[in-house]
PDB file of C-alpha atoms and ligand atoms in Angstrom:
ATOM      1  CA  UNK A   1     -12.686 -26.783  -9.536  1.00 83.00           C
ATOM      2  CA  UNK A   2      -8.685 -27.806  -9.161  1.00 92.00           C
ATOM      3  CA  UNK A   3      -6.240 -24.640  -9.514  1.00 97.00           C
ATOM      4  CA  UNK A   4      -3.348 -26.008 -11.236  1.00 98.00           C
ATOM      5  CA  UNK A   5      -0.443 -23.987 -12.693  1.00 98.00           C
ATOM      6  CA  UNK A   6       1.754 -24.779 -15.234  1.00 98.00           C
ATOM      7  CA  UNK A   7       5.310 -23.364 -15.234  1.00 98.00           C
ATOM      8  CA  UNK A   8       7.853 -23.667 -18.021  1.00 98.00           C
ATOM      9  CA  UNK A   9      11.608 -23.211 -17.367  1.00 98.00           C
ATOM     10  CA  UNK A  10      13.510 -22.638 -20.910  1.00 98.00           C
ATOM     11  CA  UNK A  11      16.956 -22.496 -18.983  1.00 98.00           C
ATOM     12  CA  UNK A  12      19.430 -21.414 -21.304  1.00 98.00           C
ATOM     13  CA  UNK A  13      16.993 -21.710 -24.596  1.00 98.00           C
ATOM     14  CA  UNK A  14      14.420 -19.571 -26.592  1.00 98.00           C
ATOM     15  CA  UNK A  15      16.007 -16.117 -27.834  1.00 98.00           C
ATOM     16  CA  UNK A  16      13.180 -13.463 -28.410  1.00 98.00           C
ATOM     17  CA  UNK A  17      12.733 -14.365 -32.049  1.00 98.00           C
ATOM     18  CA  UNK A  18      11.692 -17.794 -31.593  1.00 98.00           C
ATOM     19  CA  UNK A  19       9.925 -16.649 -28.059  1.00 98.00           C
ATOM     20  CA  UNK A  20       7.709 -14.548 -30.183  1.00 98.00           C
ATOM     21  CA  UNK A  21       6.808 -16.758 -32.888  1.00 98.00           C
ATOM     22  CA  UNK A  22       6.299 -19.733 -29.554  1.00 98.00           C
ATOM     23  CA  UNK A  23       3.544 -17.649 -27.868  1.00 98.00           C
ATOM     24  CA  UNK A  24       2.322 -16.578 -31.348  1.00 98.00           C
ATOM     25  CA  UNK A  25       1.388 -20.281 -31.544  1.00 98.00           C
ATOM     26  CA  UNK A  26       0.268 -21.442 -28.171  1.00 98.00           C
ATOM     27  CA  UNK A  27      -1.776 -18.025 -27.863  1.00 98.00           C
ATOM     28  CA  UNK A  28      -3.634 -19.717 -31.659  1.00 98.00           C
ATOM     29  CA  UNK A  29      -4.062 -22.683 -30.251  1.00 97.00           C
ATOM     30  CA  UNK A  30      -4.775 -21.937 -26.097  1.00 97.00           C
ATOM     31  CA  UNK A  31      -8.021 -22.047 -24.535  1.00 95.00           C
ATOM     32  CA  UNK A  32      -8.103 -20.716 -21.523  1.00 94.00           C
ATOM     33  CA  UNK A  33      -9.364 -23.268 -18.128  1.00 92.00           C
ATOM     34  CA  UNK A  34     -10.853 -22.079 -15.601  1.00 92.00           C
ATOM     35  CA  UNK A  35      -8.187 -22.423 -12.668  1.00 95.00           C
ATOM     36  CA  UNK A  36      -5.449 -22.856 -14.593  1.00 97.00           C
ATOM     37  CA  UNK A  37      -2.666 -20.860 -14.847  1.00 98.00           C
ATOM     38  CA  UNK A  38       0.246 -20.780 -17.225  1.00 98.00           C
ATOM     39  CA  UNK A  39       3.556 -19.445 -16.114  1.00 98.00           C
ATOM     40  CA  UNK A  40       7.073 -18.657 -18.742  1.00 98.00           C
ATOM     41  CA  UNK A  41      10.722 -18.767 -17.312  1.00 98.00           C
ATOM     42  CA  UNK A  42      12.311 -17.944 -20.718  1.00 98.00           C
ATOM     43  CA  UNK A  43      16.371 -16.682 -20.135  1.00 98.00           C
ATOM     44  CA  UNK A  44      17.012 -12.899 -19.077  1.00 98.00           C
ATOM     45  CA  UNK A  45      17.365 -11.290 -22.752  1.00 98.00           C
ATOM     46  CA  UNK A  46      13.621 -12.898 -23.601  1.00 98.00           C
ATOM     47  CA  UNK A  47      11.890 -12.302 -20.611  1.00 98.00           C
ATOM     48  CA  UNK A  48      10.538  -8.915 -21.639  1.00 98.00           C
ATOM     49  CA  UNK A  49       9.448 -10.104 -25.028  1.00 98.00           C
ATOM     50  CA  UNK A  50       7.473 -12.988 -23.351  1.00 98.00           C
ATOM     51  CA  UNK A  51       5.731 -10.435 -21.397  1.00 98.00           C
ATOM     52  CA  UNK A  52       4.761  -7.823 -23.641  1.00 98.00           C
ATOM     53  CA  UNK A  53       3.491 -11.001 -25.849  1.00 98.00           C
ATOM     54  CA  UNK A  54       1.041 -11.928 -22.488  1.00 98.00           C
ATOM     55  CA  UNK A  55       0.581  -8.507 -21.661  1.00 97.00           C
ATOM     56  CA  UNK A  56      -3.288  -8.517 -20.348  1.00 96.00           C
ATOM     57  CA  UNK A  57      -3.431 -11.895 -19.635  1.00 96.00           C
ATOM     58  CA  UNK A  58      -4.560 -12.737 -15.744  1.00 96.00           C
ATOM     59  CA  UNK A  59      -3.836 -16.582 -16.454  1.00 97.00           C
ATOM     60  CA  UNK A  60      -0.421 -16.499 -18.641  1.00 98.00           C
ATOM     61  CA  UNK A  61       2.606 -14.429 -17.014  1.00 98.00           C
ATOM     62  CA  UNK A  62       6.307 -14.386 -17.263  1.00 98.00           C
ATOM     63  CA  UNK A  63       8.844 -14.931 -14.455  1.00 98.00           C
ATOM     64  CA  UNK A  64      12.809 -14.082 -14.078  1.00 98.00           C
ATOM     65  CA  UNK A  65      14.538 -17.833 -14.013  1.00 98.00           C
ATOM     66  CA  UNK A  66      17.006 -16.006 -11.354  1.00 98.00           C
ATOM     67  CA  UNK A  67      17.526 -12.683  -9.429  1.00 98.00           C
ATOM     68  CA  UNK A  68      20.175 -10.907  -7.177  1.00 98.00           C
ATOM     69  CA  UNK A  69      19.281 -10.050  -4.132  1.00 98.00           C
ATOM     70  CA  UNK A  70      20.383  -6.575  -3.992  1.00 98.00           C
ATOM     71  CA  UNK A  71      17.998  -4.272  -5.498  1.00 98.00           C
ATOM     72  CA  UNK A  72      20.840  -3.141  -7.916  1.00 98.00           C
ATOM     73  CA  UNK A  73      24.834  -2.235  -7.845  1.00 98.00           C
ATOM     74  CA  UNK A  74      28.279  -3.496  -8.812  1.00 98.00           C
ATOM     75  CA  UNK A  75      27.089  -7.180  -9.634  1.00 98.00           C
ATOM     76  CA  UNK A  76      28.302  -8.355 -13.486  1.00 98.00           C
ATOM     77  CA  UNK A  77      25.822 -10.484 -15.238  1.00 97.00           C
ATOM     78  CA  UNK A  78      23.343 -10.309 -12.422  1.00 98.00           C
ATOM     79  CA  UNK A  79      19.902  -8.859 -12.774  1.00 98.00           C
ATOM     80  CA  UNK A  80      18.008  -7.530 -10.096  1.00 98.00           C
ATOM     81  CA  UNK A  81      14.102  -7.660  -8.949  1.00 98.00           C
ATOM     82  CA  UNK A  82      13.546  -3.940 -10.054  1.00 98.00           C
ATOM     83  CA  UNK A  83      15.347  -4.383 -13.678  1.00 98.00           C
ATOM     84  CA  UNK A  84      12.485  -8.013 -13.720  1.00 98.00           C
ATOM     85  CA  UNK A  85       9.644  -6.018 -12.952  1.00 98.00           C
ATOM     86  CA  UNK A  86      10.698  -3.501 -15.829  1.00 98.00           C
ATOM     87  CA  UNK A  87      11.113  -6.184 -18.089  1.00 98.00           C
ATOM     88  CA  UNK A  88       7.447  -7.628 -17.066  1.00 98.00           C
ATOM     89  CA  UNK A  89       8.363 -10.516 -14.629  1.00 98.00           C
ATOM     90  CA  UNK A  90       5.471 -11.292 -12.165  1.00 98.00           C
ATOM     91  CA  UNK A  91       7.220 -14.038 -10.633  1.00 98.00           C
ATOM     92  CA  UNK A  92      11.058 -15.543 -10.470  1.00 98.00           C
ATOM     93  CA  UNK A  93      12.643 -19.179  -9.648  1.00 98.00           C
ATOM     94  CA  UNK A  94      14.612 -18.924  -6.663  1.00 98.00           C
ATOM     95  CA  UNK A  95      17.113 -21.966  -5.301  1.00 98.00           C
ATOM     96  CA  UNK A  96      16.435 -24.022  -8.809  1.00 98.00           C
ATOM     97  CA  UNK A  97      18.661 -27.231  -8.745  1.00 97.00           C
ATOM     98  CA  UNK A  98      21.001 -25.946 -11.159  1.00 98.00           C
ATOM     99  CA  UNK A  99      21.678 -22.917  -9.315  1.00 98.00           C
ATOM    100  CA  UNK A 100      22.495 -24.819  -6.132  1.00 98.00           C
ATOM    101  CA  UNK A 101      24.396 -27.761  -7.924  1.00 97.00           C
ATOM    102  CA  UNK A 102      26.101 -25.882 -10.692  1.00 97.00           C
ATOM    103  CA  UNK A 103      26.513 -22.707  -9.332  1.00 98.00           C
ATOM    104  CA  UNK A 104      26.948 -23.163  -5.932  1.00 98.00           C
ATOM    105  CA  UNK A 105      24.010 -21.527  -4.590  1.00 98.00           C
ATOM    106  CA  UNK A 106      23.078 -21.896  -0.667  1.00 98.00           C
ATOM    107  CA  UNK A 107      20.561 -22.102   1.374  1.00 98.00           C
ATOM    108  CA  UNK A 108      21.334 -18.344   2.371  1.00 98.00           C
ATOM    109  CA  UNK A 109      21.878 -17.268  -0.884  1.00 98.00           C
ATOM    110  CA  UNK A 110      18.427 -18.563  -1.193  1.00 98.00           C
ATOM    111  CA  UNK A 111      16.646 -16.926   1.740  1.00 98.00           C
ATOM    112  CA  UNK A 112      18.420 -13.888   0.764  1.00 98.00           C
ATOM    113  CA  UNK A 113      16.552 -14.011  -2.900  1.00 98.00           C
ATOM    114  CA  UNK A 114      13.056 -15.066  -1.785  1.00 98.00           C
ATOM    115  CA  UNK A 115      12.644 -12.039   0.679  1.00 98.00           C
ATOM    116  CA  UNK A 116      14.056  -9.595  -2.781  1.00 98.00           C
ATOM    117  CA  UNK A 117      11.249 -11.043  -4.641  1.00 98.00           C
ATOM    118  CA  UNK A 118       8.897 -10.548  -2.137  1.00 98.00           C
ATOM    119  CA  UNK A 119      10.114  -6.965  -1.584  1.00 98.00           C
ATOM    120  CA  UNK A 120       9.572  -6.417  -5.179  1.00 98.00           C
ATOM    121  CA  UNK A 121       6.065  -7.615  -5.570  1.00 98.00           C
ATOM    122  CA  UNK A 122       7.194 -10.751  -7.293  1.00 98.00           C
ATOM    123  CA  UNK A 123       6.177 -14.646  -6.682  1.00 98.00           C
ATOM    124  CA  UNK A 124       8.782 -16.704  -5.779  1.00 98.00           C
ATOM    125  CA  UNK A 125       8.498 -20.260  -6.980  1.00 98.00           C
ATOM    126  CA  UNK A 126      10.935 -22.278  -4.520  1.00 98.00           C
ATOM    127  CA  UNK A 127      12.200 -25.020  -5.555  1.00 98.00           C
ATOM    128  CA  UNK A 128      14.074 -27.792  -3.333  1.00 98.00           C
ATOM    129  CA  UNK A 129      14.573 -31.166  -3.695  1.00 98.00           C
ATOM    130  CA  UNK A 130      17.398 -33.968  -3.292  1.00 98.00           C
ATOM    131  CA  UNK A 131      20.068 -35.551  -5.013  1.00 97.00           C
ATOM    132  CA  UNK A 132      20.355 -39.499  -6.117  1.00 97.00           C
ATOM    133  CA  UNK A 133      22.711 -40.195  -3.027  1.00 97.00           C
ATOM    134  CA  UNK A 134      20.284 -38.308  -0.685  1.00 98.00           C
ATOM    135  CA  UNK A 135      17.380 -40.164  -1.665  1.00 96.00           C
ATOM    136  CA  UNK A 136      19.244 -43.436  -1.486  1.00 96.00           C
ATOM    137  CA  UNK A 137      20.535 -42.621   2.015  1.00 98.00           C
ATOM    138  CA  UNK A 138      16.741 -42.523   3.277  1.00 97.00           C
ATOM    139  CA  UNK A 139      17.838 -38.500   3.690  1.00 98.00           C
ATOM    140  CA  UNK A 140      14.880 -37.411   1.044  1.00 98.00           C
ATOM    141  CA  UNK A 141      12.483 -35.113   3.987  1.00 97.00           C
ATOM    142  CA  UNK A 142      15.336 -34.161   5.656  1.00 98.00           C
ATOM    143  CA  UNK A 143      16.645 -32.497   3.044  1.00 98.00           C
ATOM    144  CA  UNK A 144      13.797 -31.295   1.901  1.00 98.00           C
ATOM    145  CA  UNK A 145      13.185 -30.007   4.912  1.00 98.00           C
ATOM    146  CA  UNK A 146      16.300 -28.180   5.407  1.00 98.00           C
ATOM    147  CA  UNK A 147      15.857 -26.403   2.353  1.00 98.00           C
ATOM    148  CA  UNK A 148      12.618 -24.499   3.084  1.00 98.00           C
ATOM    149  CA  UNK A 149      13.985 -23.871   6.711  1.00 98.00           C
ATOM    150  CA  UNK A 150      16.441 -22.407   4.902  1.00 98.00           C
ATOM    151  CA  UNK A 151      14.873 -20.450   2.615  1.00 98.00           C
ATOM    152  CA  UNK A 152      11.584 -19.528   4.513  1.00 98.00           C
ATOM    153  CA  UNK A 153      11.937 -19.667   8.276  1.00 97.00           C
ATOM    154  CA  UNK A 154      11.202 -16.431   9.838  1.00 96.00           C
ATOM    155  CA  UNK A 155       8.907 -14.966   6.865  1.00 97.00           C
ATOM    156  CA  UNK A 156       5.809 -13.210   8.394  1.00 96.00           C
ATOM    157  CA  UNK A 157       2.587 -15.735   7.854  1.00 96.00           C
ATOM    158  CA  UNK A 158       1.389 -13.219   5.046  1.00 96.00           C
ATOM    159  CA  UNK A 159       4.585 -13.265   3.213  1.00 97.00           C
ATOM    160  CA  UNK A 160       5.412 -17.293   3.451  1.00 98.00           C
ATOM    161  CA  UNK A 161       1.296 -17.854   2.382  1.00 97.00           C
ATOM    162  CA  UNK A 162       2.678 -15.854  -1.326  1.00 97.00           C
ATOM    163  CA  UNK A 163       5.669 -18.651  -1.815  1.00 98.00           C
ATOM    164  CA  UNK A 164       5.178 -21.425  -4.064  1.00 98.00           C
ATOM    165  CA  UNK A 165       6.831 -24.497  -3.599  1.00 98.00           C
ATOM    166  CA  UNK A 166       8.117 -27.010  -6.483  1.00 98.00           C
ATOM    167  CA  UNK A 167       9.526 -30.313  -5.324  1.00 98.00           C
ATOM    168  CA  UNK A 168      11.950 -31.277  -7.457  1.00 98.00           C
ATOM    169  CA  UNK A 169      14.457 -34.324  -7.002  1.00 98.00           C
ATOM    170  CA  UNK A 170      17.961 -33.236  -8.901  1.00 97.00           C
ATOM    171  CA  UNK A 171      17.832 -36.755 -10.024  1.00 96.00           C
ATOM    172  CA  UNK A 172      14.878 -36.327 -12.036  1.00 96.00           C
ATOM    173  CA  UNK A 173      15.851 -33.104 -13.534  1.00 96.00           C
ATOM    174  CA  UNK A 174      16.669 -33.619 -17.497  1.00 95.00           C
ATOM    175  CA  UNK A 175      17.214 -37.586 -16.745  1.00 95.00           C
ATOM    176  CA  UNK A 176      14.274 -38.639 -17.954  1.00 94.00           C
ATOM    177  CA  UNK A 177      12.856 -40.047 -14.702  1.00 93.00           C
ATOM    178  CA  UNK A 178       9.932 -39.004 -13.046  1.00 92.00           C
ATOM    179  CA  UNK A 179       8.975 -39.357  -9.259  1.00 93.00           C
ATOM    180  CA  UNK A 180       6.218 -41.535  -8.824  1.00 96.00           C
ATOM    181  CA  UNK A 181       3.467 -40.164  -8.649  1.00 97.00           C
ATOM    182  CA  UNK A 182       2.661 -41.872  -5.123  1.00 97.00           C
ATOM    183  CA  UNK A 183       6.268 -40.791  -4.126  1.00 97.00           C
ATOM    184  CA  UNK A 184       6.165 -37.047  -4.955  1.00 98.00           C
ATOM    185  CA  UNK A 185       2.813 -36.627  -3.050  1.00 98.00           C
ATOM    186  CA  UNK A 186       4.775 -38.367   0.004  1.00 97.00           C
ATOM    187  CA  UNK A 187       7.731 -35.606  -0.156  1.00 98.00           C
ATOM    188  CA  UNK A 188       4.234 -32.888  -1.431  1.00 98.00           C
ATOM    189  CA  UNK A 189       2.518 -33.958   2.048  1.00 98.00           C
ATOM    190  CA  UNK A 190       5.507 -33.317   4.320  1.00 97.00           C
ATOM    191  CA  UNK A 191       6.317 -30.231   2.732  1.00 97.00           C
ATOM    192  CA  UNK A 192       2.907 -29.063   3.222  1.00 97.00           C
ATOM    193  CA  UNK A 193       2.801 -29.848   6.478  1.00 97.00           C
ATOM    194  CA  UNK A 194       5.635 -28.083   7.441  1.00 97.00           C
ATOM    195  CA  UNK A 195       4.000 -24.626   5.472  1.00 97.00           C
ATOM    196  CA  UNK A 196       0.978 -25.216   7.389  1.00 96.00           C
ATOM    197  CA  UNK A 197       2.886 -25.752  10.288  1.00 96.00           C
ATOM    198  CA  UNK A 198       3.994 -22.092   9.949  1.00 96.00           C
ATOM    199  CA  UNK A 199       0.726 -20.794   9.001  1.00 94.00           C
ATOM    200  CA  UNK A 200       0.317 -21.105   5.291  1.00 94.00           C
ATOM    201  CA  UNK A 201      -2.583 -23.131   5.042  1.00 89.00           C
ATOM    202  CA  UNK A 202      -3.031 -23.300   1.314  1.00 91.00           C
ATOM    203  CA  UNK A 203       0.019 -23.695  -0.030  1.00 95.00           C
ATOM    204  CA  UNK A 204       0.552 -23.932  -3.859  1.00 98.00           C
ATOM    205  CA  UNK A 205       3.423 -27.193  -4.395  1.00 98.00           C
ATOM    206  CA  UNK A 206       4.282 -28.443  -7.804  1.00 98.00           C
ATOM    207  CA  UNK A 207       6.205 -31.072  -8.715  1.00 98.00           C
ATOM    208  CA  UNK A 208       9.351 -31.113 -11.357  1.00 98.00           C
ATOM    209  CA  UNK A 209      11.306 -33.567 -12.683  1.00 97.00           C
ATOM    210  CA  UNK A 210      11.033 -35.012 -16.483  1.00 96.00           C
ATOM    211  CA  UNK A 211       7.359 -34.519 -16.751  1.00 98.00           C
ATOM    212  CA  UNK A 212       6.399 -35.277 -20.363  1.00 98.00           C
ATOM    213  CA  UNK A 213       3.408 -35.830 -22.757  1.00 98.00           C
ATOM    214  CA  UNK A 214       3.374 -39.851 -21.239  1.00 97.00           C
ATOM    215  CA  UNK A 215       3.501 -39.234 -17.349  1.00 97.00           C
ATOM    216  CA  UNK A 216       1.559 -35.786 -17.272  1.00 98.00           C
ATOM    217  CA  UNK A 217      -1.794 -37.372 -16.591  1.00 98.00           C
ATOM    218  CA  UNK A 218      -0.758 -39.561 -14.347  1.00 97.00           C
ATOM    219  CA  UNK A 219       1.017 -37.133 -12.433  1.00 98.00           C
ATOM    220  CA  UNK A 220      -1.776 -34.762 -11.645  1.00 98.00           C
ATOM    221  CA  UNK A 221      -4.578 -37.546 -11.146  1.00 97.00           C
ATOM    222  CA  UNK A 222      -2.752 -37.199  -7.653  1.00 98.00           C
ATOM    223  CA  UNK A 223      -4.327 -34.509  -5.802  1.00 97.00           C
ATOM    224  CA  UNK A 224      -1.276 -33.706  -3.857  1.00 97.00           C
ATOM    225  CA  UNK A 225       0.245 -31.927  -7.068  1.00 98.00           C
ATOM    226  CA  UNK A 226      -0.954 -28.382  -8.219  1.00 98.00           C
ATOM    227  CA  UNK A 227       0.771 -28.623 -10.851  1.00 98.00           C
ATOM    228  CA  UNK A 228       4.314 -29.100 -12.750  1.00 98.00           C
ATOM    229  CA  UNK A 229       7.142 -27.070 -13.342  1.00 98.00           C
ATOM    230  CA  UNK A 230       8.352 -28.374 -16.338  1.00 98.00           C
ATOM    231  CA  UNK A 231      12.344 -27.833 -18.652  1.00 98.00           C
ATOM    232  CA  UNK A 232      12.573 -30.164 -21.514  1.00 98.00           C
ATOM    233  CA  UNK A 233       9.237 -30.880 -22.206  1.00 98.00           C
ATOM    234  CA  UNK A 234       8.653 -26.965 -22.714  1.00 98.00           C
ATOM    235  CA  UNK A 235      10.877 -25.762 -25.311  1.00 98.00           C
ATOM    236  CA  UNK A 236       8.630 -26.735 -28.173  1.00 98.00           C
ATOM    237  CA  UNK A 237       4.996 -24.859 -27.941  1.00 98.00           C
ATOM    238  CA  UNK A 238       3.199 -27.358 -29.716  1.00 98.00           C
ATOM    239  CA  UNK A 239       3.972 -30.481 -26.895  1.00 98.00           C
ATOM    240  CA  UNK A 240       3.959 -27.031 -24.115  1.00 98.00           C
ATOM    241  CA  UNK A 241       0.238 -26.717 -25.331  1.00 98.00           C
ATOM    242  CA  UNK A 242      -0.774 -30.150 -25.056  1.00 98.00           C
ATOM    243  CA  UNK A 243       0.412 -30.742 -21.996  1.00 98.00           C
ATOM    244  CA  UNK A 244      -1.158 -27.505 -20.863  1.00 98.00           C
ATOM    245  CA  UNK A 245      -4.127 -28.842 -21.853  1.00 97.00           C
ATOM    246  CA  UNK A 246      -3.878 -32.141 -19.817  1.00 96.00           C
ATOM    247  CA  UNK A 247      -7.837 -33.126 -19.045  1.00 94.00           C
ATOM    248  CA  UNK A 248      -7.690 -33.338 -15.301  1.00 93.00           C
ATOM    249  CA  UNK A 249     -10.933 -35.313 -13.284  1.00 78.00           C
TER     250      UNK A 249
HETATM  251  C1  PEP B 301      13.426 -28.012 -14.531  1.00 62.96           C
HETATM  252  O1  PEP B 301      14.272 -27.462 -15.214  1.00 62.96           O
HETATM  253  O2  PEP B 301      12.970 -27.459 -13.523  1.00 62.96           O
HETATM  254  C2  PEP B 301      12.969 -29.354 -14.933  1.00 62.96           C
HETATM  255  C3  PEP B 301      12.096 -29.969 -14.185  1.00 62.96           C
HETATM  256  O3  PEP B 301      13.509 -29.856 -16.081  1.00 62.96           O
HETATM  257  P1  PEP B 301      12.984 -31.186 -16.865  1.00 62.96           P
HETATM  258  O4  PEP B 301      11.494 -31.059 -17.018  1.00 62.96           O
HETATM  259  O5  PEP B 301      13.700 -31.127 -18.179  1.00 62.96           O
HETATM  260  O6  PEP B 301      13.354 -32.354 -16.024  1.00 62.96           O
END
């Protein structure tokens, strides 16, 4: 049986109203598959309604789309790992594109963040991935490659085997173009190589990047993907539970 996980990242969408009436649907129409899991990144002021909604639930959970790394203090706007938990979080993004690219976030900044979650019992879902100009320049592993070193090098084995990993090329993010599906498991092999490298042998790597209703299928027929973290494609429950339900061989 293939463990896949689906993760949906509502950025700066979904207030708690519409949240609730969203999971009122997909919990209708959602039948559970063995080995699948369903993660929610919905904004900071929905997060706890999301996960009082899939309170119970072993396969659906709610995540924090950001945290500080300080465990709380003089930080405006910021919300800490302790103040996720409380709100229900069981996992949080750390280093997502936008972050890095639009707010400026480093590779410290993201080391920083993943050891917080950790600390706090949380998942961290990693994501890395390289710009248009980066992948152009043949600079597409290296990059890659920097960014987990940056984030991850020096967590105990135990701690670095919790991290998931989603590969996720800026220039696919909200452009409507997807990696192939041959050249995401390329970047999907290296960075698994490098976990394994380190000691995490079974590392959980998802791709993002524009997946939709059309490329979903053809995306996970490859083997190297464990699943998708998906933006767009999310927001409405109705496409979020078909593509959920994706038949995989
Ligand atoms: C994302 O926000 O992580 C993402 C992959 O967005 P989209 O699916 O819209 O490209």
């Amino acid at each position: 049986m293939r463990s896949l996980l689906f993760a949906a990242n509502w950025k700066m969408h979904v207030g708690p109203a519409a949240a609730r009436a969203y999971i009122d649907h997909f919990l209708a129409g959602y039948k559970p598959h063995p080995g699948r899991r369903v993660w929610f990144f919905p904004p900071a002021t929905t997060l706890h309604t999301v996960a009082q909604e899939l309170a119970g639930r072993e396969d659906l959970a709610a995540g924090a789309q950001d945290v500080h790394w300080e465990p709380k203090g003089a930080f405006t706007g910021e919300i800490s790992v302790p103040l996720a938990v409380e709100a229900g979080a069981r996992a949080a993004l750390v280093g997502h594109s936008e972050r890095r690219h639009v707010f400026g976030e480093t590779d410290a900044d993201t080391a920083r963040k993943v050891r917080a979650v950790l600390a706090g019992g949380l998942v961290p879902l990693l994501c890395v991935g390289e710009k248009l100009e980066e992948r152009e320049a043949g600079k597409t592993l290296a990059v890659v490659q920097r960014q987990l070193t940056g984030a991850l090098e020096g967590l105990e084995t135990e701690a670095l085997g919790k991290v998931i990993v989603a590969y996720e090329p800026v220039w696919a993010i909200g452009t409507g173009k997807n990696a192939t599906p041959a050249d995401a498991a390329q970047v999907h092999r290296e960075m698994r190589a490098w976990l394994k490298g380190r000691g995490a042998a079974s590392a959980v790597i998802l791709y993002g990047g524009s997946v939709n209703l059309k490329n979903i299928a053809e995306l996970l027929a490859e083997p190297e993907l464990d699943g998708v973290l998906v933006g767009g494609a999310s927001l409405e429950a109705a496409t979020w539970l078909q593509l959920v339900s994706t038949p995989v061989s």
